[in-house]
Coordinates of C-alpha atoms and ligand atoms in Angstrom, one line a residue:
Chain A
X27 CA -14.0 0.4 -14.2
X28 CA -10.9 -1.5 -12.8
X29 CA -11.7 -4.9 -14.3
X30 CA -11.0 -5.7 -17.9
X31 CA -7.9 -3.5 -17.8
X32 CA -4.3 -4.6 -17.7
X33 CA -2.3 -4.1 -14.5
X34 CA 1.1 -4.8 -13.0
X35 CA 1.9 -8.5 -12.3
X36 CA -1.4 -9.5 -13.9
X37 CA -0.3 -13.1 -14.3
X38 CA -0.8 -13.6 -10.5
X39 CA -2.4 -10.4 -9.2
X40 CA -6.0 -9.6 -10.0
X41 CA -6.5 -6.3 -8.1
X42 CA -5.3 -4.0 -5.4
X43 CA -7.7 -2.2 -3.1
X44 CA -7.0 0.5 -0.4
X45 CA -9.7 1.3 2.1
X46 CA -9.4 4.2 4.6
X47 CA -11.9 4.5 7.5
X48 CA -12.8 7.9 8.8
X49 CA -15.4 9.2 11.3
X50 CA -16.7 12.6 12.1
X51 CA -16.2 14.1 15.5
X52 CA -19.3 14.7 17.6
X53 CA -21.4 11.8 16.3
X54 CA -21.9 8.3 17.6
X55 CA -20.8 5.4 15.3
X56 CA -23.2 3.9 12.8
X57 CA -25.8 1.7 14.5
X58 CA -26.2 4.2 17.3
X59 CA -27.1 7.1 15.1
X60 CA -30.6 8.6 15.0
X61 CA -32.3 8.8 11.6
X62 CA -31.8 12.6 11.9
X63 CA -28.1 12.2 12.5
X64 CA -27.7 9.7 9.6
X65 CA -29.3 12.3 7.3
X66 CA -27.0 15.0 8.7
X67 CA -23.8 13.0 8.1
X68 CA -24.9 12.0 4.5
X69 CA -25.6 15.6 3.5
X70 CA -22.5 16.9 5.2
X71 CA -20.2 14.5 3.3
X72 CA -22.2 15.0 0.1
X73 CA -21.7 18.7 0.4
X74 CA -17.9 18.1 0.7
X75 CA -17.7 15.9 -2.4
X76 CA -19.7 18.1 -4.7
X77 CA -18.8 19.2 -8.2
X78 CA -18.4 17.5 -11.5
X79 CA -15.8 15.0 -10.3
X80 CA -18.2 13.3 -7.9
X81 CA -21.5 11.6 -8.0
X82 CA -23.8 10.7 -5.0
X83 CA -25.5 7.3 -5.4
X84 CA -28.6 6.4 -3.4
X85 CA -28.6 2.6 -2.9
X86 CA -32.1 2.6 -1.6
X87 CA -33.3 3.4 -5.1
X88 CA -31.6 0.3 -6.6
X89 CA -32.9 -3.3 -6.8
X90 CA -31.5 -6.0 -4.7
X91 CA -29.5 -7.4 -7.7
X92 CA -28.1 -4.0 -8.6
X93 CA -26.9 -3.5 -5.1
X94 CA -25.3 -6.9 -4.8
X95 CA -23.7 -6.4 -8.2
X96 CA -21.9 -3.4 -6.9
X97 CA -20.4 -5.6 -4.2
X98 CA -19.5 -8.3 -6.9
X99 CA -17.5 -5.5 -8.6
X100 CA -15.9 -4.4 -5.3
X101 CA -17.3 -0.9 -5.6
X102 CA -19.1 -1.2 -2.3
X103 CA -18.9 -3.8 0.5
X104 CA -21.4 -6.7 0.9
X105 CA -22.4 -5.1 4.2
X106 CA -23.4 -1.8 2.6
X107 CA -25.2 -3.6 -0.2
X108 CA -27.3 -5.4 2.3
X109 CA -27.7 -2.6 4.8
X110 CA -31.3 -1.5 5.5
X111 CA -32.4 2.1 5.8
X112 CA -30.3 5.0 4.6
X113 CA -27.4 3.9 2.4
X114 CA -25.4 5.9 0.0
X115 CA -22.0 5.9 -1.7
X116 CA -20.1 8.6 -3.6
X117 CA -18.1 7.7 -6.7
X118 CA -15.7 9.6 -8.8
X119 CA -16.0 9.9 -12.6
X120 CA -13.5 7.2 -13.4
X121 CA -15.2 4.8 -10.9
X122 CA -12.0 3.8 -9.3
X123 CA -12.6 5.8 -6.1
X124 CA -15.8 5.0 -4.1
X125 CA -16.8 6.5 -0.8
X126 CA -19.2 4.4 1.4
X127 CA -21.3 6.3 3.9
X128 CA -22.6 4.9 7.2
X129 CA -21.1 1.4 6.7
X130 CA -19.2 0.2 9.8
X131 CA -17.7 3.7 10.0
X132 CA -19.2 7.1 9.0
X133 CA -17.0 7.2 5.9
X134 CA -15.0 4.6 4.1
X135 CA -12.9 5.6 1.1
X136 CA -12.0 2.9 -1.3
X137 CA -9.6 3.0 -4.3
X138 CA -9.2 0.0 -6.6
X139 CA -6.6 -0.7 -9.3
X140 CA -6.2 -3.7 -11.6
X141 CA -3.1 -5.9 -10.9
X142 CA -0.6 -5.2 -8.1
X143 CA -0.4 -1.5 -7.7
X144 CA -0.4 -0.3 -4.1
X145 CA 1.2 3.1 -4.8
X146 CA -1.5 4.2 -7.3
X147 CA -4.4 3.0 -5.1
X148 CA -2.9 4.7 -2.1
X149 CA -2.4 8.0 -4.0
X150 CA -6.0 8.0 -5.3
X151 CA -7.5 7.1 -1.9
X152 CA -5.5 9.7 0.0
X153 CA -6.3 12.4 -2.6
X154 CA -10.0 11.8 -1.7
X155 CA -9.2 11.6 2.0
X156 CA -7.5 15.1 1.9
X157 CA -10.7 16.6 0.6
X158 CA -12.6 15.2 3.7
X159 CA -9.8 16.3 6.0
X160 CA -9.9 19.9 4.7
X161 CA -13.6 20.2 5.1
X162 CA -14.6 18.2 8.2
X163 CA -13.4 17.5 11.7
X164 CA -12.2 13.9 11.6
X165 CA -12.2 12.0 14.9
X166 CA -8.6 11.5 15.9
X167 CA -6.6 11.0 19.1
X168 CA -2.8 11.5 19.4
X169 CA -2.6 8.2 21.2
X170 CA -4.9 5.9 19.2
X171 CA -4.7 7.8 15.8
X172 CA -7.9 7.8 13.6
X173 CA -10.8 6.6 15.8
X174 CA -12.9 3.8 14.3
X175 CA -16.0 1.9 15.3
X176 CA -14.0 -1.3 15.8
X177 CA -10.7 -1.1 17.7
X178 CA -9.1 -3.5 15.1
X179 CA -9.0 -0.5 12.7
X180 CA -7.5 2.1 15.0
X181 CA -4.3 4.0 14.1
X182 CA -3.9 4.6 10.4
X183 CA -7.3 3.0 9.8
X184 CA -6.2 1.7 6.4
X185 CA -6.7 -1.8 5.0
X186 CA -4.7 -2.7 1.8
X187 CA -6.0 -5.8 0.1
X188 CA -4.4 -7.5 -2.9
X189 CA -6.3 -10.2 -4.7
X190 CA -4.1 -13.0 -6.0
X191 CA -4.7 -16.1 -8.1
X192 CA -2.8 -18.9 -6.4
X193 CA -3.5 -22.2 -8.1
X194 CA 0.1 -23.5 -7.5
X195 CA 0.2 -22.7 -3.8
X196 CA -3.2 -24.2 -3.4
X197 CA -2.4 -27.4 -5.3
X198 CA 0.8 -27.8 -3.3
X199 CA -1.2 -27.7 -0.1
X200 CA 0.7 -24.5 0.9
X201 CA -2.2 -22.1 1.7
X202 CA -2.4 -23.0 5.4
X203 CA 1.4 -22.6 5.8
X204 CA 1.2 -19.3 3.9
X205 CA -1.5 -18.2 6.3
X206 CA 0.6 -19.0 9.4
X207 CA 3.6 -17.2 8.0
X208 CA 1.5 -14.1 7.0
X209 CA -0.1 -14.0 10.5
X210 CA 3.4 -13.6 12.0
X211 CA 4.0 -10.7 9.7
X212 CA 0.7 -9.0 10.6
X213 CA -1.1 -10.0 7.4
X214 CA -4.1 -12.2 6.7
X215 CA -5.2 -14.3 3.8
X216 CA -8.8 -15.3 3.0
X217 CA -10.9 -16.6 0.2
X218 CA -12.1 -14.1 -2.4
X219 CA -15.0 -12.1 -0.9
X220 CA -14.8 -14.2 2.2
X221 CA -17.3 -16.5 0.5
X222 CA -16.8 -20.2 0.1
X223 CA -18.1 -21.3 -3.3
X224 CA -18.1 -25.0 -3.9
X225 CA -16.1 -24.7 -7.1
X226 CA -13.1 -22.6 -6.3
X227 CA -11.4 -20.1 -8.4
X228 CA -8.3 -20.2 -6.3
X229 CA -8.6 -16.5 -5.6
X230 CA -7.3 -15.1 -2.3
X231 CA -7.2 -11.8 -0.7
X232 CA -4.2 -10.8 1.3
X233 CA -4.5 -7.8 3.6
X234 CA -2.7 -6.0 6.5
X235 CA -4.3 -7.0 9.8
X236 CA -2.5 -4.5 12.0
X237 CA -3.3 -0.8 11.6
X238 CA -1.9 0.8 14.8
X239 CA 1.7 1.6 15.7
X240 CA 2.8 1.2 12.1
X241 CA 2.8 4.1 9.7
X242 CA 1.1 4.1 6.3
X243 CA 4.5 4.0 4.6
X244 CA 5.6 0.9 6.7
X245 CA 2.3 -0.9 5.9
X246 CA 2.8 -0.2 2.2
X247 CA 6.4 -1.3 2.3
X248 CA 5.6 -4.5 4.1
X249 CA 2.7 -5.4 1.8
X250 CA 4.8 -4.6 -1.4
X251 CA 7.7 -6.7 -0.2
X252 CA 5.8 -9.8 1.0
X253 CA 3.2 -9.9 -1.7
X254 CA 6.0 -9.4 -4.2
X255 CA 7.6 -12.6 -2.9
X256 CA 4.4 -14.5 -3.0
X257 CA 3.9 -13.4 -6.6
X258 CA 7.4 -14.5 -7.5
X259 CA 6.8 -17.9 -5.8
X260 CA 3.6 -18.5 -7.7
X261 CA 5.2 -17.4 -10.9
X262 CA 8.2 -19.7 -10.6
X263 CA 5.8 -22.6 -10.1
X264 CA 4.0 -21.5 -13.3
X265 CA 7.3 -21.6 -15.1
X266 CA 8.1 -25.1 -13.8
X267 CA 4.6 -26.3 -14.7
X268 CA 4.9 -24.8 -18.2
X269 CA 8.1 -26.7 -18.7
X270 CA 7.1 -30.1 -17.3
X271 CA 3.6 -30.5 -18.7
X272 CA 3.3 -27.9 -21.4
X273 CA 1.3 -29.9 -23.9
X274 CA -1.1 -31.4 -21.3
X275 CA -1.9 -28.0 -19.9
X276 CA -2.4 -26.5 -23.3
X277 CA -4.5 -29.3 -24.5
X278 CA -6.7 -29.2 -21.3
X279 CA -7.1 -25.4 -21.6
X280 CA -8.0 -25.5 -25.3
X281 CA -10.6 -28.1 -24.6
X282 CA -12.1 -26.1 -21.8
X283 CA -12.1 -23.0 -24.0
X284 CA -13.9 -25.0 -26.7
X285 CA -16.5 -26.2 -24.3
X286 CA -17.2 -22.7 -23.1
X287 CA -17.4 -21.3 -26.6
X288 CA -20.0 -23.9 -27.8
X289 CA -22.2 -24.1 -24.8
X290 CA -25.6 -22.6 -24.8
X291 CA -25.9 -22.6 -21.1
X292 CA -23.2 -22.4 -18.4
X293 CA -23.6 -22.5 -14.6
X294 CA -21.7 -20.2 -12.3
X295 CA -20.1 -23.2 -10.8
X296 CA -18.9 -24.6 -14.1
X297 CA -17.4 -21.4 -15.2
X298 CA -15.6 -20.9 -12.0
X299 CA -14.1 -24.4 -12.2
X300 CA -12.8 -23.6 -15.7
X301 CA -11.6 -20.1 -14.8
X302 CA -8.6 -21.2 -12.7
X303 CA -7.2 -23.6 -15.3
X304 CA -7.7 -21.2 -18.2
X305 CA -6.1 -18.3 -16.2
X306 CA -3.1 -20.5 -15.3
X307 CA -2.6 -21.5 -18.9
X308 CA -2.9 -17.9 -20.1
X309 CA -0.6 -16.6 -17.3
X310 CA 2.0 -19.2 -18.3
X311 CA 1.8 -18.1 -21.9
X312 CA 0.5 -21.5 -23.0
X313 CA -2.7 -20.0 -24.6
X314 CA -3.3 -16.5 -25.9
X315 CA -6.0 -15.3 -23.7
X316 CA -5.8 -12.0 -21.9
X317 CA -6.0 -12.7 -18.1
X318 CA -7.7 -9.4 -17.5
X319 CA -10.6 -10.5 -19.7
X320 CA -10.9 -13.7 -17.7
X321 CA -11.1 -11.7 -14.6
X322 CA -13.7 -9.4 -16.1
X323 CA -15.7 -12.5 -17.1
X324 CA -15.6 -13.8 -13.5
X325 CA -17.1 -10.7 -12.2
X326 CA -19.7 -10.0 -14.9
X327 CA -20.9 -13.6 -14.8
X328 CA -21.8 -13.6 -11.1
X329 CA -25.5 -14.3 -10.7
X330 CA -26.5 -10.9 -9.2
X331 CA -24.5 -9.0 -11.8
X332 CA -26.0 -11.0 -14.7
X333 CA -29.5 -10.2 -13.2
X334 CA -28.6 -6.6 -12.9
X335 CA -27.2 -6.2 -16.4
X336 CA -29.3 -8.5 -18.6
X337 CA -33.0 -8.5 -19.2
X338 CA -35.2 -11.6 -18.4
X339 CA -32.6 -13.3 -16.1
X340 CA -34.6 -13.8 -12.9
X341 CA -34.3 -17.6 -13.0
X342 CA -31.1 -19.6 -12.8
X343 CA -31.8 -21.2 -16.2
X344 CA -32.1 -17.9 -17.9
X345 CA -29.0 -16.6 -16.2
X346 CA -27.0 -19.7 -17.4
X347 CA -28.0 -18.9 -20.9
X348 CA -27.1 -15.2 -20.5
X349 CA -23.8 -16.4 -19.0
X350 CA -23.0 -18.5 -22.1
X351 CA -23.6 -15.4 -24.3
X352 CA -21.4 -13.3 -22.0
X353 CA -18.5 -15.8 -22.3
X354 CA -18.7 -15.4 -26.1
X355 CA -18.9 -11.6 -25.8
X356 CA -15.9 -11.2 -23.6
X357 CA -13.4 -13.9 -24.6
X358 CA -15.1 -15.1 -27.8
X359 CA -12.8 -13.5 -30.3
X360 CA -9.5 -14.5 -28.7
X361 CA -7.3 -16.5 -31.0
X362 CA -6.0 -18.9 -28.4
Chain B
X21 CA -3.4 -36.0 -17.5
X22 CA -5.7 -38.7 -16.3
X23 CA -6.6 -39.6 -12.7
X24 CA -4.2 -42.2 -11.3
X25 CA -7.0 -44.1 -9.6
X26 CA -9.8 -44.5 -12.1
X27 CA -7.8 -43.6 -15.2
X28 CA -11.0 -42.3 -16.7
X29 CA -11.5 -38.7 -15.6
X30 CA -9.1 -35.9 -16.0
X31 CA -7.0 -35.2 -12.9
X32 CA -7.7 -31.8 -11.4
X33 CA -6.3 -32.5 -7.9
X34 CA -2.6 -32.5 -7.5
X35 CA -1.7 -33.1 -3.9
X36 CA 1.7 -33.2 -2.5
X37 CA 2.1 -35.0 0.9
X38 CA 5.1 -35.2 3.1
X39 CA 4.7 -37.5 6.1
X40 CA 7.9 -37.9 8.1
X41 CA 10.0 -37.5 5.0
X42 CA 7.9 -39.9 3.0
X43 CA 6.8 -37.9 -0.1
X44 CA 3.7 -38.9 -2.1
X45 CA 2.2 -37.1 -5.0
X46 CA -1.4 -37.6 -5.9
X47 CA -3.0 -36.9 -9.3
X48 CA -6.7 -37.4 -8.9
X49 CA -10.0 -36.5 -10.4
X50 CA -12.6 -34.7 -8.2
X51 CA -14.7 -37.8 -7.6
X52 CA -11.8 -40.0 -6.6
X53 CA -10.3 -37.3 -4.4
X54 CA -13.6 -37.0 -2.6
X55 CA -14.0 -40.7 -2.2
X56 CA -10.5 -41.2 -0.8
X57 CA -11.1 -38.4 1.6
X58 CA -14.4 -39.8 2.8
X59 CA -12.7 -43.2 3.4
X60 CA -10.1 -41.4 5.4
X61 CA -7.3 -42.7 3.1
X62 CA -6.4 -39.2 2.2
X63 CA -6.3 -36.3 4.6
X64 CA -6.6 -33.4 2.2
X65 CA -7.7 -30.7 4.6
X66 CA -5.6 -28.1 2.9
X67 CA -6.8 -29.0 -0.5
X68 CA -10.3 -30.0 -1.4
X69 CA -12.4 -29.0 -4.3
X70 CA -13.0 -25.9 -2.2
X71 CA -10.0 -24.8 -0.2
X72 CA -12.3 -22.4 1.6
X73 CA -14.4 -25.1 3.1
X74 CA -11.6 -25.8 5.5
X75 CA -9.4 -22.7 5.4
X76 CA -12.3 -20.3 5.0
X77 CA -13.5 -21.1 8.5
X78 CA -10.4 -19.4 9.9
X79 CA -10.2 -16.6 7.4
X80 CA -13.7 -16.0 6.2
X81 CA -14.0 -13.1 8.4
X82 CA -10.9 -11.9 10.2
X83 CA -12.8 -9.0 11.7
X84 CA -15.3 -11.4 13.3
X85 CA -12.6 -13.6 14.7
X86 CA -10.8 -10.5 16.0
X87 CA -14.0 -9.5 17.7
X88 CA -14.2 -12.9 19.4
X89 CA -10.6 -12.5 20.5
X90 CA -11.6 -9.1 21.8
X91 CA -14.5 -10.2 23.9
X92 CA -12.4 -13.1 24.9
X93 CA -10.6 -10.7 27.2
X94 CA -13.6 -11.4 29.4
X95 CA -13.9 -15.1 29.2
X96 CA -10.3 -16.2 29.2
X97 CA -8.7 -14.0 31.7
X98 CA -11.0 -12.7 34.4
X99 CA -7.9 -11.4 36.3
X100 CA -7.1 -9.1 33.4
X101 CA -10.7 -7.9 33.4
X102 CA -10.7 -7.0 37.0
X103 CA -7.5 -5.1 36.6
X104 CA -9.0 -3.3 33.6
X105 CA -12.1 -2.2 35.3
X106 CA -10.9 -2.0 38.9
X107 CA -12.5 1.0 40.5
X108 CA -14.6 1.9 37.4
X109 CA -16.9 -1.0 36.6
X110 CA -19.7 1.3 35.4
X111 CA -17.6 4.2 33.9
X112 CA -19.7 5.8 31.2
X113 CA -19.0 7.8 28.1
X114 CA -21.3 10.7 27.2
X115 CA -22.7 8.6 24.4
X116 CA -24.2 6.2 27.0
X117 CA -21.6 3.4 26.4
X118 CA -20.2 1.8 29.6
X119 CA -16.7 0.4 29.8
X120 CA -18.4 -3.0 30.3
X121 CA -20.4 -2.8 27.1
X122 CA -17.4 -1.6 25.1
X123 CA -15.3 -4.5 26.2
X124 CA -18.1 -7.0 25.8
X125 CA -19.2 -5.9 22.3
X126 CA -15.7 -5.1 21.1
X127 CA -17.0 -2.0 19.5
X128 CA -16.9 1.6 20.6
X129 CA -20.0 3.7 20.9
X130 CA -18.6 7.0 19.7
X131 CA -15.1 8.5 19.0
X132 CA -15.0 10.0 22.6
X133 CA -15.2 6.5 24.1
X134 CA -11.6 6.2 23.2
X135 CA -10.8 9.2 25.3
X136 CA -13.1 8.3 28.2
X137 CA -11.7 4.8 28.4
X138 CA -8.2 5.6 27.1
X139 CA -6.3 3.8 29.8
X140 CA -8.8 1.1 30.4
X141 CA -8.7 -0.3 26.9
X142 CA -4.9 -0.1 26.5
X143 CA -4.3 -3.8 27.2
X144 CA -6.9 -4.8 24.7
X145 CA -5.5 -2.5 22.0
X146 CA -2.1 -4.0 22.7
X147 CA -3.5 -7.4 22.3
X148 CA -4.9 -6.6 18.9
X149 CA -2.1 -4.5 17.4
X150 CA 0.9 -5.3 19.5
X151 CA 1.4 -1.5 20.1
X152 CA -0.6 1.2 21.8
X153 CA 0.5 4.4 20.2
X154 CA -0.3 5.6 16.7
X155 CA 2.3 6.4 14.1
X156 CA 1.8 8.0 10.8
X157 CA -0.6 10.5 9.2
X158 CA -2.7 12.9 11.3
X159 CA -5.5 15.3 10.3
X160 CA -4.4 18.7 9.0
X161 CA -5.4 20.4 12.2
X162 CA -3.0 18.3 14.2
X163 CA -0.3 18.6 11.6
X164 CA -0.3 22.4 11.8
X165 CA 0.0 22.1 15.6
X166 CA 2.9 19.7 15.3
X167 CA 4.6 21.9 12.7
X168 CA 4.3 24.9 15.1
X169 CA 5.8 22.9 18.0
X170 CA 8.7 21.9 15.8
X171 CA 9.3 25.4 14.6
X172 CA 9.3 26.7 18.2
X173 CA 11.8 24.0 19.3
X174 CA 14.1 24.9 16.4
X175 CA 14.0 28.7 17.2
X176 CA 14.7 28.0 20.9
X177 CA 17.9 26.3 19.9
X178 CA 18.8 29.2 17.7
X179 CA 18.2 31.6 20.6
X180 CA 20.4 29.6 23.0
X181 CA 23.1 29.7 20.3
X182 CA 22.7 33.4 19.9
X183 CA 22.9 34.0 23.6
X184 CA 26.0 32.0 24.0
X185 CA 27.7 33.9 21.2
X186 CA 26.6 37.1 22.9
X187 CA 24.5 38.2 20.0
X188 CA 21.8 39.6 22.2
X189 CA 20.1 41.7 19.6
X190 CA 19.5 38.5 17.5
X191 CA 18.4 36.6 20.6
X192 CA 15.7 39.2 21.3
X193 CA 14.5 39.1 17.8
X194 CA 14.1 35.3 18.0
X195 CA 12.4 35.5 21.3
X196 CA 9.7 37.8 19.8
X197 CA 9.2 35.3 17.0
X198 CA 8.9 32.4 19.5
X199 CA 6.3 34.3 21.5
X200 CA 4.3 35.0 18.3
X201 CA 4.3 31.3 17.4
X202 CA 3.3 30.3 21.0
X203 CA 0.4 32.6 20.8
X204 CA -0.6 31.0 17.5
X205 CA -0.4 27.6 19.1
X206 CA -2.6 28.8 22.0
X207 CA -5.1 30.3 19.6
X208 CA -5.7 26.9 17.9
Ligands
ZN422 ZN1 -10.6 -40.7 -10.8
ZN423 ZN1 -18.8 7.2 23.6

């Protein structure tokens, strides 16, 4: 699994995701497929990704919480988790490449890496894409490139998304300005998961918006360059902060850590509000807490994931208790 | 660091404001920040306890907002629409999708829609991507075709060179090779 592991530029970057959309020639797009055709596409693609390396997962056999938990972990999209009827995804052994079937497009290949690592995510995603290309007729036109359900994905049909923790940009009121600048460069920024939680973790996803008329290499180059600059900007503000208010930040982070350690029950909102400050202090080297463990905690403590992974957690109160235990399990033996 | 207003709670809001060169820094707790914002003394649109409350509206779903932009082709600029569908208001793809539906929904019905309406949707594609022609990877079956085309071009140059240096035997050899490749290209 990608989370819980160290990655490049982990102090600011949480994860890097590459998503490639592909469709099979000769079929309408999802939503206009007959049940018969849905089955046909699923078994066709399943036949292509057979063998020890791949596993077919039938989402209709999972509980609501189990499906939503896969979306919490960015293994599948929220749309697929909530899709009715036939829904499947194919995963590789390592769990870092996942292929969604019959989402917005027939096939969506996703690769996810911890930290900021576009190259590795691209390599893994395209390795899986080549298998499909070799064994199926992919819808393509010389003018519009890879043909996708929505014209916003035409051309290369790739979306590269990097999740960043940007407390300094946020506190400086710079997110809107950043969004305007990024828009000019063909990139977008949005809140993590596109969800607005009342207590923010200051996590943002930055992705390429334009997919047609720019090659894959150009998209990668642009993302690497611009996100590299944003990471540098956030990092330099961390350094300034660590210089100017070192003891105040450390004190505040240690108190928060203590609160978390000795609580018997923690709400999702409360944990989220602590996450950002602890991560900032850890990233600035003011407390000794691995940031990747904090990121793992953020994912595994989400309500659906707790419900999917722990017994007797169907009520919020029970989940809050399980969350407190999870905190101790994941970051409990850090010597901060 | 305590909140500068109540001096009781810990400050978690650090807001930097620059109005006509007048710089102010706020250090506030969540409660005081909320109160000031409610009174209208502080305009922290960019920075509330949830930055997504304000910002998220724009970016919560870039695809959705794109879709709106897309169908906006209709609402905003009827002249563009009439030029798009002039002469073919009810043009229909084999999948049953009409040009009208495609533009209104902002979603294609099947891959062939892009071929059927290739020219009709060009202004819309340009509006979204700024360009209208794909660059980059192609499926293997197109790559092979492109490779063959490139090879033929290269050989044709070699043949011209051979003819101009009066090496007719070599030119004939190259010609045979070119014909072979051309047949391969046709066979695809
Ligand atoms: Zn206060
Ligand atoms: Zn069609």
